[in-house]
PDB file of C-alpha atoms in Angstrom:
ATOM      1  CA  UNK A 173     -13.441   6.376  29.243  1.00 38.00           C
ATOM      2  CA  UNK A 174     -15.797   6.400  32.217  1.00 40.00           C
ATOM      3  CA  UNK A 175     -18.652   5.174  30.039  1.00 40.00           C
ATOM      4  CA  UNK A 176     -16.557   2.261  28.775  1.00 42.00           C
ATOM      5  CA  UNK A 177     -15.464   1.253  32.247  1.00 40.00           C
ATOM      6  CA  UNK A 178     -18.980   1.409  33.639  1.00 40.00           C
ATOM      7  CA  UNK A 179     -20.208  -0.681  30.704  1.00 41.00           C
ATOM      8  CA  UNK A 180     -17.611  -3.353  31.461  1.00 45.00           C
ATOM      9  CA  UNK A 181     -18.273  -3.433  35.196  1.00 43.00           C
ATOM     10  CA  UNK A 182     -22.023  -3.695  34.835  1.00 48.00           C
ATOM     11  CA  UNK A 183     -21.899  -6.329  32.109  1.00 53.00           C
ATOM     12  CA  UNK A 184     -22.860  -9.875  33.173  1.00 60.00           C
ATOM     13  CA  UNK A 185     -20.424 -12.764  32.805  1.00 73.00           C
ATOM     14  CA  UNK A 186     -20.024 -13.678  29.142  1.00 79.00           C
ATOM     15  CA  UNK A 187     -20.279 -17.301  28.034  1.00 80.00           C
ATOM     16  CA  UNK A 188     -17.945 -19.030  25.573  1.00 84.00           C
ATOM     17  CA  UNK A 189     -20.532 -19.036  22.796  1.00 85.00           C
ATOM     18  CA  UNK A 190     -21.291 -15.353  23.182  1.00 90.00           C
ATOM     19  CA  UNK A 191     -17.576 -14.601  23.293  1.00 91.00           C
ATOM     20  CA  UNK A 192     -17.020 -16.515  20.070  1.00 93.00           C
ATOM     21  CA  UNK A 193     -19.841 -14.615  18.354  1.00 94.00           C
ATOM     22  CA  UNK A 194     -18.289 -11.361  19.537  1.00 94.00           C
ATOM     23  CA  UNK A 195     -14.952 -12.269  17.965  1.00 95.00           C
ATOM     24  CA  UNK A 196     -16.721 -13.130  14.697  1.00 94.00           C
ATOM     25  CA  UNK A 197     -18.569  -9.790  14.775  1.00 94.00           C
ATOM     26  CA  UNK A 198     -15.235  -8.039  15.244  1.00 94.00           C
ATOM     27  CA  UNK A 199     -14.140  -9.304  11.795  1.00 94.00           C
ATOM     28  CA  UNK A 200     -17.063  -7.529  10.063  1.00 90.00           C
ATOM     29  CA  UNK A 201     -18.332 -10.698   8.333  1.00 89.00           C
ATOM     30  CA  UNK A 202     -20.655  -8.858   5.914  1.00 83.00           C
ATOM     31  CA  UNK A 203     -17.756  -6.840   4.555  1.00 80.00           C
ATOM     32  CA  UNK A 204     -15.653  -9.995   4.435  1.00 79.00           C
ATOM     33  CA  UNK A 205     -18.313 -11.808   2.385  1.00 80.00           C
ATOM     34  CA  UNK A 206     -18.357  -9.035  -0.198  1.00 78.00           C
ATOM     35  CA  UNK A 207     -14.572  -9.126  -0.496  1.00 77.00           C
ATOM     36  CA  UNK A 208     -14.448 -12.894  -0.920  1.00 79.00           C
ATOM     37  CA  UNK A 209     -17.183 -12.793  -3.587  1.00 85.00           C
ATOM     38  CA  UNK A 210     -14.729 -11.003  -5.867  1.00 93.00           C
ATOM     39  CA  UNK A 211     -11.812 -13.368  -5.267  1.00 95.00           C
ATOM     40  CA  UNK A 212     -12.957 -16.678  -6.791  1.00 96.00           C
ATOM     41  CA  UNK A 213     -14.202 -15.205 -10.115  1.00 97.00           C
ATOM     42  CA  UNK A 214     -10.854 -13.465 -10.582  1.00 98.00           C
ATOM     43  CA  UNK A 215      -9.050 -16.757  -9.960  1.00 98.00           C
ATOM     44  CA  UNK A 216     -11.210 -18.459 -12.600  1.00 97.00           C
ATOM     45  CA  UNK A 217     -10.475 -15.659 -15.057  1.00 98.00           C
ATOM     46  CA  UNK A 218      -6.734 -15.826 -14.345  1.00 98.00           C
ATOM     47  CA  UNK A 219      -6.736 -19.605 -14.810  1.00 97.00           C
ATOM     48  CA  UNK A 220      -9.004 -19.526 -17.869  1.00 95.00           C
ATOM     49  CA  UNK A 221     -11.021 -22.277 -16.169  1.00 96.00           C
ATOM     50  CA  UNK A 222     -11.422 -23.900 -12.783  1.00 96.00           C
ATOM     51  CA  UNK A 223      -8.264 -23.404 -10.692  1.00 97.00           C
ATOM     52  CA  UNK A 224      -6.839 -26.005  -8.346  1.00 97.00           C
ATOM     53  CA  UNK A 225      -9.517 -26.373  -5.669  1.00 97.00           C
ATOM     54  CA  UNK A 226      -6.987 -26.516  -2.841  1.00 98.00           C
ATOM     55  CA  UNK A 227      -5.543 -23.221  -4.062  1.00 98.00           C
ATOM     56  CA  UNK A 228      -9.026 -21.690  -4.114  1.00 97.00           C
ATOM     57  CA  UNK A 229      -9.687 -22.935  -0.572  1.00 97.00           C
ATOM     58  CA  UNK A 230      -6.322 -21.699   0.700  1.00 97.00           C
ATOM     59  CA  UNK A 231      -6.823 -18.296  -0.899  1.00 97.00           C
ATOM     60  CA  UNK A 232     -10.306 -17.905   0.577  1.00 96.00           C
ATOM     61  CA  UNK A 233      -9.120 -18.896   4.057  1.00 96.00           C
ATOM     62  CA  UNK A 234      -6.197 -16.479   3.824  1.00 96.00           C
ATOM     63  CA  UNK A 235      -8.480 -13.751   2.522  1.00 95.00           C
ATOM     64  CA  UNK A 236     -10.975 -14.286   5.325  1.00 95.00           C
ATOM     65  CA  UNK A 237      -8.212 -14.130   7.943  1.00 96.00           C
ATOM     66  CA  UNK A 238      -6.710 -11.011   6.380  1.00 96.00           C
ATOM     67  CA  UNK A 239     -10.032  -9.186   5.980  1.00 94.00           C
ATOM     68  CA  UNK A 240     -11.031 -10.237   9.494  1.00 95.00           C
ATOM     69  CA  UNK A 241      -7.801  -8.856  10.919  1.00 96.00           C
ATOM     70  CA  UNK A 242      -8.274  -5.568   9.103  1.00 96.00           C
ATOM     71  CA  UNK A 243     -11.856  -5.349  10.377  1.00 95.00           C
ATOM     72  CA  UNK A 244     -10.738  -6.046  13.930  1.00 96.00           C
ATOM     73  CA  UNK A 245      -8.085  -3.320  13.748  1.00 97.00           C
ATOM     74  CA  UNK A 246     -10.757  -0.937  12.457  1.00 96.00           C
ATOM     75  CA  UNK A 247     -13.097  -1.755  15.353  1.00 96.00           C
ATOM     76  CA  UNK A 248     -10.273  -1.261  17.852  1.00 96.00           C
ATOM     77  CA  UNK A 249      -9.139   2.078  16.406  1.00 97.00           C
ATOM     78  CA  UNK A 250     -12.688   3.408  16.000  1.00 95.00           C
ATOM     79  CA  UNK A 251     -13.945   2.183  19.377  1.00 95.00           C
ATOM     80  CA  UNK A 252     -14.341   5.745  20.672  1.00 93.00           C
ATOM     81  CA  UNK A 253     -16.693   6.892  17.932  1.00 93.00           C
ATOM     82  CA  UNK A 254     -18.435   3.502  17.746  1.00 93.00           C
ATOM     83  CA  UNK A 255     -19.607   4.120  21.318  1.00 92.00           C
ATOM     84  CA  UNK A 256     -21.391   7.270  20.144  1.00 91.00           C
ATOM     85  CA  UNK A 257     -22.839   6.305  16.758  1.00 90.00           C
ATOM     86  CA  UNK A 258     -26.201   4.523  16.663  1.00 88.00           C
ATOM     87  CA  UNK A 259     -25.297   2.266  13.726  1.00 85.00           C
ATOM     88  CA  UNK A 260     -22.305   0.823  15.595  1.00 88.00           C
ATOM     89  CA  UNK A 261     -23.792   0.524  19.078  1.00 88.00           C
ATOM     90  CA  UNK A 262     -23.972  -3.291  18.891  1.00 90.00           C
ATOM     91  CA  UNK A 263     -20.261  -3.826  18.129  1.00 93.00           C
ATOM     92  CA  UNK A 264     -18.433  -5.993  20.708  1.00 94.00           C
ATOM     93  CA  UNK A 265     -16.209  -3.215  22.078  1.00 94.00           C
ATOM     94  CA  UNK A 266     -19.264  -1.043  22.655  1.00 94.00           C
ATOM     95  CA  UNK A 267     -21.360  -3.714  24.353  1.00 92.00           C
ATOM     96  CA  UNK A 268     -18.455  -4.844  26.531  1.00 91.00           C
ATOM     97  CA  UNK A 269     -18.448  -8.410  25.188  1.00 94.00           C
ATOM     98  CA  UNK A 270     -14.769  -7.948  24.376  1.00 94.00           C
ATOM     99  CA  UNK A 271     -12.145  -5.775  26.024  1.00 94.00           C
ATOM    100  CA  UNK A 272      -9.958  -3.406  24.031  1.00 96.00           C
ATOM    101  CA  UNK A 273      -6.930  -5.594  24.709  1.00 96.00           C
ATOM    102  CA  UNK A 274      -8.708  -8.747  23.521  1.00 96.00           C
ATOM    103  CA  UNK A 275      -9.657  -7.014  20.289  1.00 96.00           C
ATOM    104  CA  UNK A 276      -6.150  -5.728  19.610  1.00 97.00           C
ATOM    105  CA  UNK A 277      -4.513  -9.105  20.304  1.00 97.00           C
ATOM    106  CA  UNK A 278      -7.099 -10.817  18.091  1.00 97.00           C
ATOM    107  CA  UNK A 279      -6.436  -8.362  15.249  1.00 97.00           C
ATOM    108  CA  UNK A 280      -2.671  -8.938  15.406  1.00 98.00           C
ATOM    109  CA  UNK A 281      -3.088 -12.710  15.537  1.00 98.00           C
ATOM    110  CA  UNK A 282      -5.308 -12.709  12.444  1.00 98.00           C
ATOM    111  CA  UNK A 283      -2.924 -10.400  10.576  1.00 98.00           C
ATOM    112  CA  UNK A 284       0.134 -12.541  11.322  1.00 98.00           C
ATOM    113  CA  UNK A 285      -1.603 -15.870  10.709  1.00 98.00           C
ATOM    114  CA  UNK A 286      -3.102 -14.664   7.420  1.00 98.00           C
ATOM    115  CA  UNK A 287       0.305 -13.539   6.166  1.00 98.00           C
ATOM    116  CA  UNK A 288       1.950 -16.839   7.064  1.00 98.00           C
ATOM    117  CA  UNK A 289      -0.978 -18.799   5.642  1.00 98.00           C
ATOM    118  CA  UNK A 290      -0.746 -16.999   2.309  1.00 98.00           C
ATOM    119  CA  UNK A 291       3.021 -17.394   2.235  1.00 98.00           C
ATOM    120  CA  UNK A 292       3.123 -21.131   2.942  1.00 98.00           C
ATOM    121  CA  UNK A 293      -0.055 -22.295   1.215  1.00 98.00           C
ATOM    122  CA  UNK A 294      -0.523 -19.818  -1.665  1.00 98.00           C
ATOM    123  CA  UNK A 295       2.591 -17.745  -2.475  1.00 98.00           C
ATOM    124  CA  UNK A 296       4.572 -14.955  -0.870  1.00 98.00           C
ATOM    125  CA  UNK A 297       3.538 -12.427  -3.500  1.00 98.00           C
ATOM    126  CA  UNK A 298      -0.101 -12.870  -2.441  1.00 98.00           C
ATOM    127  CA  UNK A 299       1.050 -12.672   1.195  1.00 98.00           C
ATOM    128  CA  UNK A 300       2.689  -9.304   0.531  1.00 98.00           C
ATOM    129  CA  UNK A 301      -0.472  -7.993  -1.128  1.00 98.00           C
ATOM    130  CA  UNK A 302      -2.453  -9.167   1.894  1.00 97.00           C
ATOM    131  CA  UNK A 303      -0.235  -7.159   4.230  1.00 98.00           C
ATOM    132  CA  UNK A 304      -0.671  -4.087   2.015  1.00 97.00           C
ATOM    133  CA  UNK A 305      -4.461  -4.530   2.179  1.00 96.00           C
ATOM    134  CA  UNK A 306      -4.423  -4.592   5.994  1.00 97.00           C
ATOM    135  CA  UNK A 307      -2.212  -1.500   6.167  1.00 97.00           C
ATOM    136  CA  UNK A 308      -4.403   0.361   3.662  1.00 96.00           C
ATOM    137  CA  UNK A 309      -7.556  -0.291   5.690  1.00 95.00           C
ATOM    138  CA  UNK A 310      -6.256  -0.051   9.245  1.00 95.00           C
ATOM    139  CA  UNK A 311      -3.730   2.751   8.813  1.00 96.00           C
ATOM    140  CA  UNK A 312      -4.344   4.720   5.608  1.00 95.00           C
ATOM    141  CA  UNK A 313      -8.146   4.710   5.799  1.00 95.00           C
ATOM    142  CA  UNK A 314      -9.014   4.344   9.484  1.00 94.00           C
ATOM    143  CA  UNK A 315      -6.224   6.406  11.076  1.00 95.00           C
ATOM    144  CA  UNK A 316      -5.061   8.873   8.411  1.00 95.00           C
ATOM    145  CA  UNK A 317      -8.063   9.615   6.184  1.00 93.00           C
ATOM    146  CA  UNK A 318     -11.388   8.766   7.822  1.00 93.00           C
ATOM    147  CA  UNK A 319     -11.527  11.583  10.364  1.00 92.00           C
ATOM    148  CA  UNK A 320      -9.676  14.199   8.339  1.00 91.00           C
ATOM    149  CA  UNK A 321     -11.065  14.417   4.789  1.00 91.00           C
ATOM    150  CA  UNK A 322     -14.327  13.903   2.930  1.00 88.00           C
ATOM    151  CA  UNK A 323     -12.269  12.087   0.281  1.00 87.00           C
ATOM    152  CA  UNK A 324     -11.590   9.343   2.831  1.00 91.00           C
ATOM    153  CA  UNK A 325     -13.592   6.612   1.154  1.00 89.00           C
ATOM    154  CA  UNK A 326     -12.064   7.236  -2.287  1.00 89.00           C
ATOM    155  CA  UNK A 327      -8.459   6.584  -1.352  1.00 86.00           C
ATOM    156  CA  UNK A 328      -9.150   4.515   1.733  1.00 83.00           C
ATOM    157  CA  UNK A 329     -11.323   2.253  -0.389  1.00 84.00           C
ATOM    158  CA  UNK A 330      -8.252   0.878  -2.148  1.00 93.00           C
ATOM    159  CA  UNK A 331      -8.100  -1.757   0.586  1.00 92.00           C
ATOM    160  CA  UNK A 332     -11.319  -3.226  -0.779  1.00 91.00           C
ATOM    161  CA  UNK A 333      -9.709  -3.483  -4.221  1.00 94.00           C
ATOM    162  CA  UNK A 334      -6.901  -5.739  -3.025  1.00 95.00           C
ATOM    163  CA  UNK A 335      -8.786  -9.096  -3.084  1.00 95.00           C
ATOM    164  CA  UNK A 336      -8.893  -9.044  -6.897  1.00 97.00           C
ATOM    165  CA  UNK A 337      -5.135  -8.549  -7.019  1.00 97.00           C
ATOM    166  CA  UNK A 338      -4.624 -11.261  -4.408  1.00 97.00           C
ATOM    167  CA  UNK A 339      -6.867 -13.681  -6.309  1.00 97.00           C
ATOM    168  CA  UNK A 340      -4.999 -13.079  -9.558  1.00 98.00           C
ATOM    169  CA  UNK A 341      -1.599 -13.327  -7.869  1.00 98.00           C
ATOM    170  CA  UNK A 342      -2.633 -16.579  -6.173  1.00 98.00           C
ATOM    171  CA  UNK A 343      -3.030 -18.212  -9.587  1.00 98.00           C
ATOM    172  CA  UNK A 344      -0.302 -16.515 -11.634  1.00 98.00           C
ATOM    173  CA  UNK A 345       2.156 -15.229  -8.994  1.00 97.00           C
ATOM    174  CA  UNK A 346       2.057 -11.979 -10.987  1.00 97.00           C
ATOM    175  CA  UNK A 347      -0.276  -9.107 -11.861  1.00 97.00           C
ATOM    176  CA  UNK A 348      -1.581  -8.527 -15.387  1.00 97.00           C
ATOM    177  CA  UNK A 349      -3.830  -5.937 -17.014  1.00 97.00           C
ATOM    178  CA  UNK A 350      -7.171  -7.715 -16.348  1.00 98.00           C
ATOM    179  CA  UNK A 351      -6.385  -7.694 -12.621  1.00 98.00           C
ATOM    180  CA  UNK A 352      -5.644  -3.964 -12.693  1.00 98.00           C
ATOM    181  CA  UNK A 353      -8.856  -3.264 -14.624  1.00 98.00           C
ATOM    182  CA  UNK A 354     -10.869  -5.091 -11.977  1.00 97.00           C
ATOM    183  CA  UNK A 355      -8.939  -3.190  -9.319  1.00 97.00           C
ATOM    184  CA  UNK A 356     -10.120  -0.022 -11.080  1.00 97.00           C
ATOM    185  CA  UNK A 357     -13.713  -1.268 -11.190  1.00 98.00           C
ATOM    186  CA  UNK A 358     -13.858  -1.741  -7.417  1.00 96.00           C
ATOM    187  CA  UNK A 359     -11.921   1.481  -6.788  1.00 97.00           C
ATOM    188  CA  UNK A 360     -14.483   3.468  -8.787  1.00 97.00           C
ATOM    189  CA  UNK A 361     -17.423   1.432  -7.422  1.00 97.00           C
ATOM    190  CA  UNK A 362     -16.607   2.070  -3.749  1.00 95.00           C
ATOM    191  CA  UNK A 363     -17.713   5.756  -3.590  1.00 95.00           C
ATOM    192  CA  UNK A 364     -21.162   5.226  -5.165  1.00 95.00           C
ATOM    193  CA  UNK A 365     -21.531   2.182  -2.918  1.00 94.00           C
ATOM    194  CA  UNK A 366     -20.581   3.927   0.320  1.00 92.00           C
ATOM    195  CA  UNK A 367     -21.675   7.536  -0.187  1.00 91.00           C
ATOM    196  CA  UNK A 368     -25.413   6.672  -0.121  1.00 90.00           C
ATOM    197  CA  UNK A 369     -24.747   4.945   3.220  1.00 87.00           C
ATOM    198  CA  UNK A 370     -23.036   8.080   4.512  1.00 85.00           C
ATOM    199  CA  UNK A 371     -26.059  10.066   3.333  1.00 86.00           C
ATOM    200  CA  UNK A 372     -28.400   7.741   5.227  1.00 84.00           C
ATOM    201  CA  UNK A 373     -26.341   7.949   8.426  1.00 84.00           C
ATOM    202  CA  UNK A 374     -25.128  11.528   8.074  1.00 84.00           C
ATOM    203  CA  UNK A 375     -26.349  12.483  11.562  1.00 85.00           C
ATOM    204  CA  UNK A 376     -24.323   9.627  13.043  1.00 86.00           C
ATOM    205  CA  UNK A 377     -21.133  10.684  11.273  1.00 87.00           C
ATOM    206  CA  UNK A 378     -21.747  14.328  12.092  1.00 87.00           C
ATOM    207  CA  UNK A 379     -22.148  13.524  15.792  1.00 88.00           C
ATOM    208  CA  UNK A 380     -18.587  12.138  15.939  1.00 89.00           C
ATOM    209  CA  UNK A 381     -16.959  14.643  13.578  1.00 88.00           C
ATOM    210  CA  UNK A 382     -16.249  12.223  10.732  1.00 89.00           C
ATOM    211  CA  UNK A 383     -16.340  14.326   7.530  1.00 91.00           C
ATOM    212  CA  UNK A 384     -18.048  11.875   5.175  1.00 87.00           C
ATOM    213  CA  UNK A 385     -19.262  13.466   1.957  1.00 86.00           C
ATOM    214  CA  UNK A 386     -22.849  13.022   3.149  1.00 83.00           C
ATOM    215  CA  UNK A 387     -21.986  15.289   6.098  1.00 86.00           C
ATOM    216  CA  UNK A 388     -19.853  17.976   4.437  1.00 87.00           C
ATOM    217  CA  UNK A 389     -21.923  18.431   1.272  1.00 84.00           C
ATOM    218  CA  UNK A 390     -25.615  18.550   0.414  1.00 82.00           C
ATOM    219  CA  UNK A 391     -27.670  15.663  -0.920  1.00 85.00           C
ATOM    220  CA  UNK A 392     -27.568  17.011  -4.473  1.00 89.00           C
ATOM    221  CA  UNK A 393     -23.756  17.070  -4.511  1.00 90.00           C
ATOM    222  CA  UNK A 394     -23.576  13.544  -3.112  1.00 89.00           C
ATOM    223  CA  UNK A 395     -26.101  12.379  -5.695  1.00 91.00           C
ATOM    224  CA  UNK A 396     -24.171  13.953  -8.563  1.00 94.00           C
ATOM    225  CA  UNK A 397     -20.851  12.488  -7.406  1.00 94.00           C
ATOM    226  CA  UNK A 398     -22.524   9.097  -7.125  1.00 95.00           C
ATOM    227  CA  UNK A 399     -23.692   9.350 -10.738  1.00 96.00           C
ATOM    228  CA  UNK A 400     -20.239  10.285 -12.027  1.00 97.00           C
ATOM    229  CA  UNK A 401     -18.513   7.429 -10.236  1.00 97.00           C
ATOM    230  CA  UNK A 402     -21.189   4.945 -11.319  1.00 98.00           C
ATOM    231  CA  UNK A 403     -20.646   5.886 -14.973  1.00 98.00           C
ATOM    232  CA  UNK A 404     -16.884   5.586 -14.514  1.00 98.00           C
ATOM    233  CA  UNK A 405     -17.307   2.172 -12.866  1.00 98.00           C
ATOM    234  CA  UNK A 406     -19.345   0.776 -15.740  1.00 98.00           C
ATOM    235  CA  UNK A 407     -16.987   2.256 -18.340  1.00 98.00           C
ATOM    236  CA  UNK A 408     -14.018   0.642 -16.596  1.00 98.00           C
ATOM    237  CA  UNK A 409     -15.813  -2.717 -16.459  1.00 98.00           C
ATOM    238  CA  UNK A 410     -16.249  -2.637 -20.247  1.00 98.00           C
ATOM    239  CA  UNK A 411     -12.474  -2.374 -20.717  1.00 98.00           C
ATOM    240  CA  UNK A 412     -12.260  -5.985 -19.598  1.00 98.00           C
ATOM    241  CA  UNK A 413     -14.057  -7.119 -22.766  1.00 98.00           C
ATOM    242  CA  UNK A 414     -11.177  -6.426 -25.202  1.00 97.00           C
ATOM    243  CA  UNK A 415      -8.335  -6.826 -22.703  1.00 97.00           C
ATOM    244  CA  UNK A 416      -9.401 -10.236 -21.334  1.00 96.00           C
ATOM    245  CA  UNK A 417     -11.327 -11.379 -24.444  1.00 95.00           C
ATOM    246  CA  UNK A 418     -14.571 -11.660 -22.505  1.00 97.00           C
ATOM    247  CA  UNK A 419     -17.547 -13.260 -24.211  1.00 96.00           C
ATOM    248  CA  UNK A 420     -21.239 -12.593 -24.602  1.00 96.00           C
ATOM    249  CA  UNK A 421     -22.210 -13.510 -21.017  1.00 97.00           C
ATOM    250  CA  UNK A 422     -19.928 -10.949 -19.442  1.00 98.00           C
ATOM    251  CA  UNK A 423     -20.700  -8.326 -22.083  1.00 98.00           C
ATOM    252  CA  UNK A 424     -24.454  -8.551 -21.598  1.00 98.00           C
ATOM    253  CA  UNK A 425     -24.174  -8.714 -17.802  1.00 98.00           C
ATOM    254  CA  UNK A 426     -21.810  -5.736 -17.604  1.00 98.00           C
ATOM    255  CA  UNK A 427     -23.996  -3.557 -19.837  1.00 98.00           C
ATOM    256  CA  UNK A 428     -27.370  -4.580 -18.388  1.00 98.00           C
ATOM    257  CA  UNK A 429     -26.471  -4.531 -14.688  1.00 98.00           C
ATOM    258  CA  UNK A 430     -24.318  -1.442 -15.184  1.00 98.00           C
ATOM    259  CA  UNK A 431     -27.186   0.372 -16.881  1.00 98.00           C
ATOM    260  CA  UNK A 432     -29.503  -0.482 -13.998  1.00 97.00           C
ATOM    261  CA  UNK A 433     -26.921   0.680 -11.440  1.00 98.00           C
ATOM    262  CA  UNK A 434     -26.524   4.000 -13.265  1.00 97.00           C
ATOM    263  CA  UNK A 435     -30.301   4.379 -13.454  1.00 97.00           C
ATOM    264  CA  UNK A 436     -30.603   3.993  -9.677  1.00 96.00           C
ATOM    265  CA  UNK A 437     -27.978   6.695  -9.101  1.00 96.00           C
ATOM    266  CA  UNK A 438     -29.886   9.054 -11.399  1.00 95.00           C
ATOM    267  CA  UNK A 439     -33.075   8.367  -9.429  1.00 94.00           C
ATOM    268  CA  UNK A 440     -31.271   9.310  -6.239  1.00 93.00           C
ATOM    269  CA  UNK A 441     -29.973  12.550  -7.752  1.00 91.00           C
ATOM    270  CA  UNK A 442     -33.362  13.508  -9.194  1.00 91.00           C
ATOM    271  CA  UNK A 443     -35.024  12.990  -5.812  1.00 89.00           C
ATOM    272  CA  UNK A 444     -32.314  15.059  -4.123  1.00 84.00           C
ATOM    273  CA  UNK A 445     -32.579  18.089  -6.427  1.00 86.00           C
ATOM    274  CA  UNK A 446     -36.365  18.033  -6.298  1.00 83.00           C
ATOM    275  CA  UNK A 447     -36.328  17.729  -2.493  1.00 75.00           C
ATOM    276  CA  UNK A 448     -38.403  14.570  -2.761  1.00 71.00           C
ATOM    277  CA  UNK A 449     -38.315  11.321  -0.823  1.00 76.00           C
ATOM    278  CA  UNK A 450     -34.606  10.464  -1.005  1.00 77.00           C
ATOM    279  CA  UNK A 451     -33.859   6.769  -0.573  1.00 86.00           C
ATOM    280  CA  UNK A 452     -30.083   6.390  -0.624  1.00 87.00           C
ATOM    281  CA  UNK A 453     -30.178   2.773   0.556  1.00 90.00           C
ATOM    282  CA  UNK A 454     -31.715   1.793  -2.789  1.00 93.00           C
ATOM    283  CA  UNK A 455     -28.442   2.756  -4.435  1.00 93.00           C
ATOM    284  CA  UNK A 456     -26.449   1.083  -1.663  1.00 94.00           C
ATOM    285  CA  UNK A 457     -28.209  -2.250  -2.201  1.00 94.00           C
ATOM    286  CA  UNK A 458     -28.194  -1.809  -5.979  1.00 95.00           C
ATOM    287  CA  UNK A 459     -24.421  -1.374  -5.902  1.00 96.00           C
ATOM    288  CA  UNK A 460     -24.013  -4.708  -4.106  1.00 95.00           C
ATOM    289  CA  UNK A 461     -26.303  -6.479  -6.562  1.00 96.00           C
ATOM    290  CA  UNK A 462     -24.458  -4.929  -9.499  1.00 97.00           C
ATOM    291  CA  UNK A 463     -21.053  -6.045  -8.269  1.00 96.00           C
ATOM    292  CA  UNK A 464     -22.356  -9.550  -7.531  1.00 95.00           C
ATOM    293  CA  UNK A 465     -23.805  -9.918 -11.034  1.00 97.00           C
ATOM    294  CA  UNK A 466     -20.647  -8.559 -12.631  1.00 97.00           C
ATOM    295  CA  UNK A 467     -18.326 -10.953 -10.819  1.00 97.00           C
ATOM    296  CA  UNK A 468     -20.682 -13.885 -11.321  1.00 97.00           C
ATOM    297  CA  UNK A 469     -20.417 -13.181 -15.044  1.00 98.00           C
ATOM    298  CA  UNK A 470     -16.617 -13.046 -14.717  1.00 98.00           C
ATOM    299  CA  UNK A 471     -16.715 -16.521 -13.153  1.00 97.00           C
ATOM    300  CA  UNK A 472     -19.055 -18.005 -15.760  1.00 97.00           C
ATOM    301  CA  UNK A 473     -17.689 -16.446 -18.957  1.00 96.00           C
ATOM    302  CA  UNK A 474     -14.281 -18.252 -19.082  1.00 95.00           C
ATOM    303  CA  UNK A 475     -16.041 -21.621 -18.629  1.00 94.00           C
ATOM    304  CA  UNK A 476     -18.163 -21.235 -21.772  1.00 93.00           C
ATOM    305  CA  UNK A 477     -17.037 -21.951 -25.359  1.00 85.00           C
ATOM    306  CA  UNK A 478     -18.484 -18.680 -26.698  1.00 80.00           C
TER     307      UNK A 478
END
């Protein structure tokens, strides 16, 4: 507490522009971008073509507000450990650009506005799913799981699966099997996406007592778990082919990009067991590329006649 107070007192006066940037940083824009990337392709798949462009716009705005609110809650709740970890030392509550109260008020405003936005401009079913997503990330993951179990990212990662359900519900006002399959894809993808990051920053997490798998288990165990979840992710993605009648573009993209993703996880594991030069961030970046290719194929496939 003393450190935080001293940081605030010694901080120079903050301009409007810098304040605005701090609020944007509080929303975790990189995470938000990844979530929104999955939303539009799902809407195209649900529509079987290009959805109403206003609906797409409204859904993206609501999703950005919702994800931003969840990110702001996360920064507020984790402000104590963020002040210790090196990878989070530039966050606004650490630097003193925003006060704790400003962050909490901002988070609540985004959460309420996003819910109302979804309800009035999309539908109330999507609004309800948005609220669930915020609760999953801010409460289930950040408060209940993150500091208490190495399985935190598995179950806490369900918040990141919600945009596909929201995108589908925005178009159909319901949830069907393709939406649940894509929910499963992201659910299974989250551990092999995040565990390499926890391996890279294991000292950071260890310093604040957060039991990420990269802290509680050795590199070989993390590598093996990453392989298993990567295989499960790709297998789940292939279920979409018969269920949603996907064509050649999606089929080729899912197999090719999935095979490359699996290959990268095997490279990580082999390096770990041989005590070689382990590069977990290769898998981290590969996971993002894989998911981007997969959802790009989901967006393109329904627009083609084959």
